[in-house]
């Protein structure tokens, strides 16, 4: 939908305007097309019916908004947690492993973070296309398995392996949340209730005041529906979750790599060999 790609303020203003206009035009059209008998009994019936239909709609919208907003916040917390676990892996690699093994492992860890930044936030189907991150985690495990064993190394690699398991779990949870849109039936039901609630409202005489209230009702409904839409698609709308935690941890990886290079008295380029595009000069990664 075009509305999803608009900036948040523009999209919200557009939805509010359209829903308010639809509410007024629809009730006005029904009012002059049907011409029901004007009696006190009909007025009481229409008033009660519109109130109850509106209450049902509001209840469904409230449940849906609470659900998608909670999932959105949980996703952000999961992203922060994944970045934190990566930082723990970096700490173990830099402080517990010999430099000759730590350098290659840190560069491989950077490949994973780079793949997350460059692919997970732009791919249309990350579950099918994000193989770079999978390969990076596999390569990191392979490098850890190749380290000569001693009691200290075994303890460290075992801890890192458990942390990598947690990274994989959090990553899969994040990818499954990529396209967690609400079913079409939900939107059909909510839109249908919106128009059903307007039908008994059309019974009453159309005045400037009534049109103002109708437009306010339409605007409020459109506002909540738009909020549900953008929160239910956290990677595909203007209110996308940010990848800033991964950018921060990538810079930490770069700094740790430089520090280890200095310790080995290596005068060569201190930049990570696979993450040059984070520097000033663009770098094309091999696929």
Tab-separated table of C-alpha atoms in Angstrom:
chain	number	residue	atom	x	y	z
A	1	UNK	CA	0.000	0.000	0.000
A	2	UNK	CA	1.124	3.517	-0.845
A	3	UNK	CA	0.062	4.810	2.557
A	4	UNK	CA	2.648	2.599	4.263
A	5	UNK	CA	5.556	4.197	2.421
A	6	UNK	CA	4.597	7.782	3.287
A	7	UNK	CA	6.313	9.635	6.151
A	8	UNK	CA	4.486	9.053	9.417
A	9	UNK	CA	3.012	12.553	9.720
A	10	UNK	CA	1.939	12.660	6.063
A	11	UNK	CA	0.434	9.189	6.213
A	12	UNK	CA	-1.434	9.961	9.430
A	13	UNK	CA	-2.807	13.230	8.043
A	14	UNK	CA	-3.887	11.479	4.848
A	15	UNK	CA	-5.690	8.679	6.671
A	16	UNK	CA	-7.420	11.085	9.066
A	17	UNK	CA	-8.619	13.284	6.208
A	18	UNK	CA	-9.907	10.382	4.131
A	19	UNK	CA	-11.670	8.605	6.995
A	20	UNK	CA	-13.299	11.835	8.219
A	21	UNK	CA	-14.510	12.654	4.695
A	22	UNK	CA	-15.815	9.121	4.139
A	23	UNK	CA	-17.754	9.206	7.419
A	24	UNK	CA	-19.520	12.450	6.496
A	25	UNK	CA	-20.213	11.530	2.851
A	26	UNK	CA	-21.446	8.025	3.676
A	27	UNK	CA	-23.898	9.128	6.382
A	28	UNK	CA	-25.149	12.007	4.216
A	29	UNK	CA	-25.710	9.667	1.265
A	30	UNK	CA	-27.608	7.121	3.396
A	31	UNK	CA	-29.630	9.859	5.082
A	32	UNK	CA	-30.983	11.292	1.840
A	33	UNK	CA	-31.276	7.949	0.033
A	34	UNK	CA	-33.258	6.003	2.653
A	35	UNK	CA	-35.451	8.655	4.342
A	36	UNK	CA	-36.615	6.483	7.280
A	37	UNK	CA	-39.709	7.389	9.241
A	38	UNK	CA	-38.875	10.000	11.857
A	39	UNK	CA	-40.201	8.696	15.179
A	40	UNK	CA	-38.943	8.744	18.752
A	41	UNK	CA	-38.744	4.945	18.756
A	42	UNK	CA	-36.544	4.937	15.653
A	43	UNK	CA	-34.357	7.687	17.074
A	44	UNK	CA	-33.844	5.716	20.305
A	45	UNK	CA	-33.130	2.517	18.365
A	46	UNK	CA	-30.591	4.192	16.058
A	47	UNK	CA	-28.873	5.924	18.957
A	48	UNK	CA	-28.534	2.661	20.921
A	49	UNK	CA	-27.447	0.680	17.861
A	50	UNK	CA	-24.752	3.151	16.790
A	51	UNK	CA	-23.403	3.306	20.343
A	52	UNK	CA	-23.145	-0.457	20.663
A	53	UNK	CA	-21.615	-0.955	17.226
A	54	UNK	CA	-19.118	1.807	17.953
A	55	UNK	CA	-18.275	0.185	21.289
A	56	UNK	CA	-17.628	-3.176	19.610
A	57	UNK	CA	-15.399	-1.514	17.044
A	58	UNK	CA	-13.516	0.429	19.719
A	59	UNK	CA	-13.009	-2.752	21.768
A	60	UNK	CA	-11.555	-4.632	18.788
A	61	UNK	CA	-9.304	-1.710	17.842
A	62	UNK	CA	-8.069	-1.383	21.415
A	63	UNK	CA	-7.175	-5.078	21.612
A	64	UNK	CA	-5.413	-4.977	18.245
A	65	UNK	CA	-3.469	-1.815	19.063
A	66	UNK	CA	-2.368	-3.160	22.440
A	67	UNK	CA	-1.209	-6.396	20.794
A	68	UNK	CA	0.809	-4.832	17.955
A	69	UNK	CA	2.278	-2.117	20.182
A	70	UNK	CA	3.416	-4.702	22.731
A	71	UNK	CA	4.984	-6.826	19.986
A	72	UNK	CA	6.702	-3.747	18.560
A	73	UNK	CA	8.265	-2.926	21.923
A	74	UNK	CA	9.254	-6.556	22.444
A	75	UNK	CA	10.969	-6.534	19.056
A	76	UNK	CA	12.972	-3.435	19.990
A	77	UNK	CA	13.976	-5.054	23.266
A	78	UNK	CA	14.956	-8.214	21.386
A	79	UNK	CA	17.154	-6.183	19.021
A	80	UNK	CA	18.866	-4.507	21.968
A	81	UNK	CA	19.345	-7.899	23.611
A	82	UNK	CA	20.862	-9.399	20.452
A	83	UNK	CA	23.326	-6.512	20.216
A	84	UNK	CA	24.196	-6.951	23.894
A	85	UNK	CA	24.893	-10.684	23.416
A	86	UNK	CA	27.128	-9.846	20.448
A	87	UNK	CA	29.020	-7.469	22.739
A	88	UNK	CA	29.519	-10.304	25.221
A	89	UNK	CA	30.892	-12.510	22.442
A	90	UNK	CA	33.237	-9.691	21.420
A	91	UNK	CA	34.432	-9.332	24.999
A	92	UNK	CA	35.231	-13.037	25.253
A	93	UNK	CA	36.982	-13.074	21.880
A	94	UNK	CA	39.121	-10.046	22.637
A	95	UNK	CA	40.051	-10.824	26.243
A	96	UNK	CA	40.114	-14.624	26.477
A	97	UNK	CA	41.499	-15.865	23.161
A	98	UNK	CA	45.065	-15.583	21.824
A	99	UNK	CA	45.478	-12.672	19.424
A	100	UNK	CA	46.163	-14.855	16.386
A	101	UNK	CA	42.778	-16.560	16.847
A	102	UNK	CA	40.922	-13.534	18.152
A	103	UNK	CA	41.608	-11.362	15.084
A	104	UNK	CA	40.012	-13.712	12.566
A	105	UNK	CA	37.126	-14.487	14.909
A	106	UNK	CA	36.405	-10.794	15.501
A	107	UNK	CA	36.472	-10.116	11.751
A	108	UNK	CA	33.986	-12.938	11.235
A	109	UNK	CA	31.759	-11.592	14.002
A	110	UNK	CA	31.863	-8.249	12.197
A	111	UNK	CA	30.661	-10.012	9.035
A	112	UNK	CA	27.570	-11.163	10.902
A	113	UNK	CA	26.777	-7.702	12.242
A	114	UNK	CA	27.418	-6.151	8.850
A	115	UNK	CA	25.052	-8.642	7.190
A	116	UNK	CA	22.355	-7.775	9.726
A	117	UNK	CA	22.747	-4.045	9.079
A	118	UNK	CA	22.949	-4.265	5.301
A	119	UNK	CA	20.391	-7.010	4.638
A	120	UNK	CA	17.829	-7.439	7.396
A	121	UNK	CA	16.544	-3.884	7.131
A	122	UNK	CA	16.324	-3.755	3.329
A	123	UNK	CA	15.524	-7.283	2.103
A	124	UNK	CA	11.944	-8.044	1.083
A	125	UNK	CA	12.154	-11.568	2.488
A	126	UNK	CA	15.080	-11.891	4.921
A	127	UNK	CA	14.097	-15.430	5.915
A	128	UNK	CA	14.831	-16.532	2.334
A	129	UNK	CA	17.617	-14.159	1.326
A	130	UNK	CA	19.782	-13.585	4.404
A	131	UNK	CA	22.419	-16.269	3.952
A	132	UNK	CA	25.411	-14.036	4.672
A	133	UNK	CA	24.618	-13.876	8.385
A	134	UNK	CA	24.136	-17.656	8.514
A	135	UNK	CA	27.512	-18.215	6.878
A	136	UNK	CA	29.205	-15.769	9.263
A	137	UNK	CA	27.912	-17.584	12.348
A	138	UNK	CA	28.907	-20.933	10.850
A	139	UNK	CA	32.401	-19.631	10.044
A	140	UNK	CA	32.781	-18.265	13.563
A	141	UNK	CA	31.912	-21.635	15.078
A	142	UNK	CA	34.364	-23.319	12.702
A	143	UNK	CA	37.158	-20.958	13.745
A	144	UNK	CA	36.462	-21.613	17.412
A	145	UNK	CA	36.525	-25.382	16.833
A	146	UNK	CA	39.937	-25.071	15.154
A	147	UNK	CA	41.584	-23.458	18.217
A	148	UNK	CA	43.958	-25.840	20.040
A	149	UNK	CA	42.302	-26.992	23.234
A	150	UNK	CA	43.393	-26.275	26.787
A	151	UNK	CA	41.216	-25.941	29.915
A	152	UNK	CA	40.941	-22.139	29.705
A	153	UNK	CA	40.140	-22.147	25.996
A	154	UNK	CA	37.531	-24.876	26.357
A	155	UNK	CA	35.691	-22.919	29.029
A	156	UNK	CA	35.744	-19.763	26.921
A	157	UNK	CA	34.680	-21.442	23.680
A	158	UNK	CA	31.861	-23.239	25.496
A	159	UNK	CA	30.592	-19.909	26.805
A	160	UNK	CA	30.890	-18.306	23.358
A	161	UNK	CA	29.059	-21.240	21.786
A	162	UNK	CA	26.127	-20.779	24.171
A	163	UNK	CA	26.102	-17.050	23.383
A	164	UNK	CA	26.029	-17.829	19.658
A	165	UNK	CA	23.031	-20.087	20.251
A	166	UNK	CA	21.294	-17.148	21.924
A	167	UNK	CA	22.176	-14.887	18.981
A	168	UNK	CA	20.658	-17.378	16.554
A	169	UNK	CA	17.496	-17.610	18.656
A	170	UNK	CA	17.096	-13.841	18.859
A	171	UNK	CA	17.843	-13.462	15.158
A	172	UNK	CA	15.185	-15.990	14.142
A	173	UNK	CA	12.685	-14.289	16.419
A	174	UNK	CA	13.516	-10.957	14.768
A	175	UNK	CA	13.198	-12.373	11.250
A	176	UNK	CA	9.849	-13.975	11.975
A	177	UNK	CA	8.619	-10.581	13.171
A	178	UNK	CA	9.625	-9.037	9.830
A	179	UNK	CA	6.258	-9.624	8.175
A	180	UNK	CA	3.927	-10.080	11.116
A	181	UNK	CA	0.980	-8.314	9.515
A	182	UNK	CA	-2.565	-8.754	10.782
A	183	UNK	CA	-4.809	-11.089	8.744
A	184	UNK	CA	-7.018	-9.494	6.041
A	185	UNK	CA	-10.110	-10.643	7.930
A	186	UNK	CA	-9.256	-8.226	10.740
A	187	UNK	CA	-9.286	-5.240	8.386
A	188	UNK	CA	-12.511	-6.396	6.713
A	189	UNK	CA	-14.163	-6.744	10.109
A	190	UNK	CA	-13.012	-3.357	11.418
A	191	UNK	CA	-13.905	-1.464	8.240
A	192	UNK	CA	-17.268	-3.254	8.116
A	193	UNK	CA	-18.042	-2.254	11.707
A	194	UNK	CA	-17.050	1.322	10.875
A	195	UNK	CA	-19.665	1.548	8.127
A	196	UNK	CA	-22.274	-0.386	10.145
A	197	UNK	CA	-21.932	2.114	12.990
A	198	UNK	CA	-22.431	4.982	10.531
A	199	UNK	CA	-25.705	3.603	9.148
A	200	UNK	CA	-27.841	4.295	12.256
A	201	UNK	CA	-26.085	7.663	12.632
A	202	UNK	CA	-27.444	8.628	9.223
A	203	UNK	CA	-30.986	8.561	10.636
A	204	UNK	CA	-30.537	11.913	12.344
A	205	UNK	CA	-30.766	15.268	10.611
A	206	UNK	CA	-27.507	16.309	8.996
A	207	UNK	CA	-26.318	19.597	10.493
A	208	UNK	CA	-22.945	21.271	10.721
A	209	UNK	CA	-22.576	20.057	14.293
A	210	UNK	CA	-23.482	16.467	13.436
A	211	UNK	CA	-21.106	16.494	10.472
A	212	UNK	CA	-18.342	17.769	12.734
A	213	UNK	CA	-18.927	14.907	15.184
A	214	UNK	CA	-19.097	12.391	12.355
A	215	UNK	CA	-15.821	13.647	10.914
A	216	UNK	CA	-14.242	13.439	14.393
A	217	UNK	CA	-15.448	9.846	14.733
A	218	UNK	CA	-14.071	8.975	11.298
A	219	UNK	CA	-10.760	10.721	12.022
A	220	UNK	CA	-10.326	8.929	15.368
A	221	UNK	CA	-11.053	5.549	13.786
A	222	UNK	CA	-8.656	6.205	10.925
A	223	UNK	CA	-5.936	7.349	13.348
A	224	UNK	CA	-6.103	4.130	15.384
A	225	UNK	CA	-6.247	1.940	12.278
A	226	UNK	CA	-3.176	3.689	10.863
A	227	UNK	CA	-1.305	3.190	14.131
A	228	UNK	CA	-2.183	-0.518	14.082
A	229	UNK	CA	-0.996	-0.779	10.479
A	230	UNK	CA	2.448	0.749	11.014
A	231	UNK	CA	3.096	-1.013	14.332
A	232	UNK	CA	2.115	-4.375	12.842
A	233	UNK	CA	4.794	-4.050	10.118
A	234	UNK	CA	7.882	-2.874	12.025
A	235	UNK	CA	10.301	-3.325	9.093
A	236	UNK	CA	8.157	-2.194	6.181
A	237	UNK	CA	6.527	1.093	7.176
A	238	UNK	CA	7.727	4.597	7.991
A	239	UNK	CA	7.918	3.704	11.699
A	240	UNK	CA	10.540	1.018	11.156
A	241	UNK	CA	12.593	-0.231	14.064
A	242	UNK	CA	16.140	1.058	13.899
A	243	UNK	CA	19.362	-0.902	13.525
A	244	UNK	CA	21.344	1.580	15.599
A	245	UNK	CA	22.244	-1.004	18.297
A	246	UNK	CA	24.000	-3.099	15.641
A	247	UNK	CA	25.812	-0.069	14.244
A	248	UNK	CA	27.074	0.737	17.719
A	249	UNK	CA	28.294	-2.798	18.348
A	250	UNK	CA	29.970	-2.848	14.919
A	251	UNK	CA	31.984	0.230	15.856
A	252	UNK	CA	32.940	-1.528	19.094
A	253	UNK	CA	34.137	-4.483	17.035
A	254	UNK	CA	36.205	-2.173	14.837
A	255	UNK	CA	37.814	-0.590	17.886
A	256	UNK	CA	38.585	-3.991	19.435
A	257	UNK	CA	40.121	-5.156	16.165
A	258	UNK	CA	42.364	-2.075	16.016
A	259	UNK	CA	43.407	-2.621	19.626
A	260	UNK	CA	44.419	-6.219	18.964
A	261	UNK	CA	46.289	-5.202	15.829
A	262	UNK	CA	48.286	-2.671	17.832
A	263	UNK	CA	49.113	-5.311	20.435
A	264	UNK	CA	50.577	-7.541	17.745
A	265	UNK	CA	52.678	-4.603	16.459
A	266	UNK	CA	51.191	-5.050	12.993
A	267	UNK	CA	51.848	-1.874	10.975
A	268	UNK	CA	49.305	-2.838	8.301
A	269	UNK	CA	45.846	-1.352	7.831
A	270	UNK	CA	44.025	-1.518	11.168
A	271	UNK	CA	40.586	-1.597	9.585
A	272	UNK	CA	38.504	-4.752	9.608
A	273	UNK	CA	39.200	-6.606	6.361
A	274	UNK	CA	35.552	-7.375	5.581
A	275	UNK	CA	33.802	-4.230	6.789
A	276	UNK	CA	35.425	-1.477	4.762
A	277	UNK	CA	32.096	0.061	3.720
A	278	UNK	CA	31.670	1.407	7.234
A	279	UNK	CA	34.740	3.526	6.575
A	280	UNK	CA	34.997	6.594	4.337
A	281	UNK	CA	35.836	4.566	1.225
A	282	UNK	CA	33.060	2.352	-0.180
A	283	UNK	CA	33.783	-1.351	-0.338
A	284	UNK	CA	31.942	-3.996	-2.354
A	285	UNK	CA	31.448	-7.197	-0.402
A	286	UNK	CA	31.758	-10.503	-2.201
A	287	UNK	CA	28.539	-12.488	-2.262
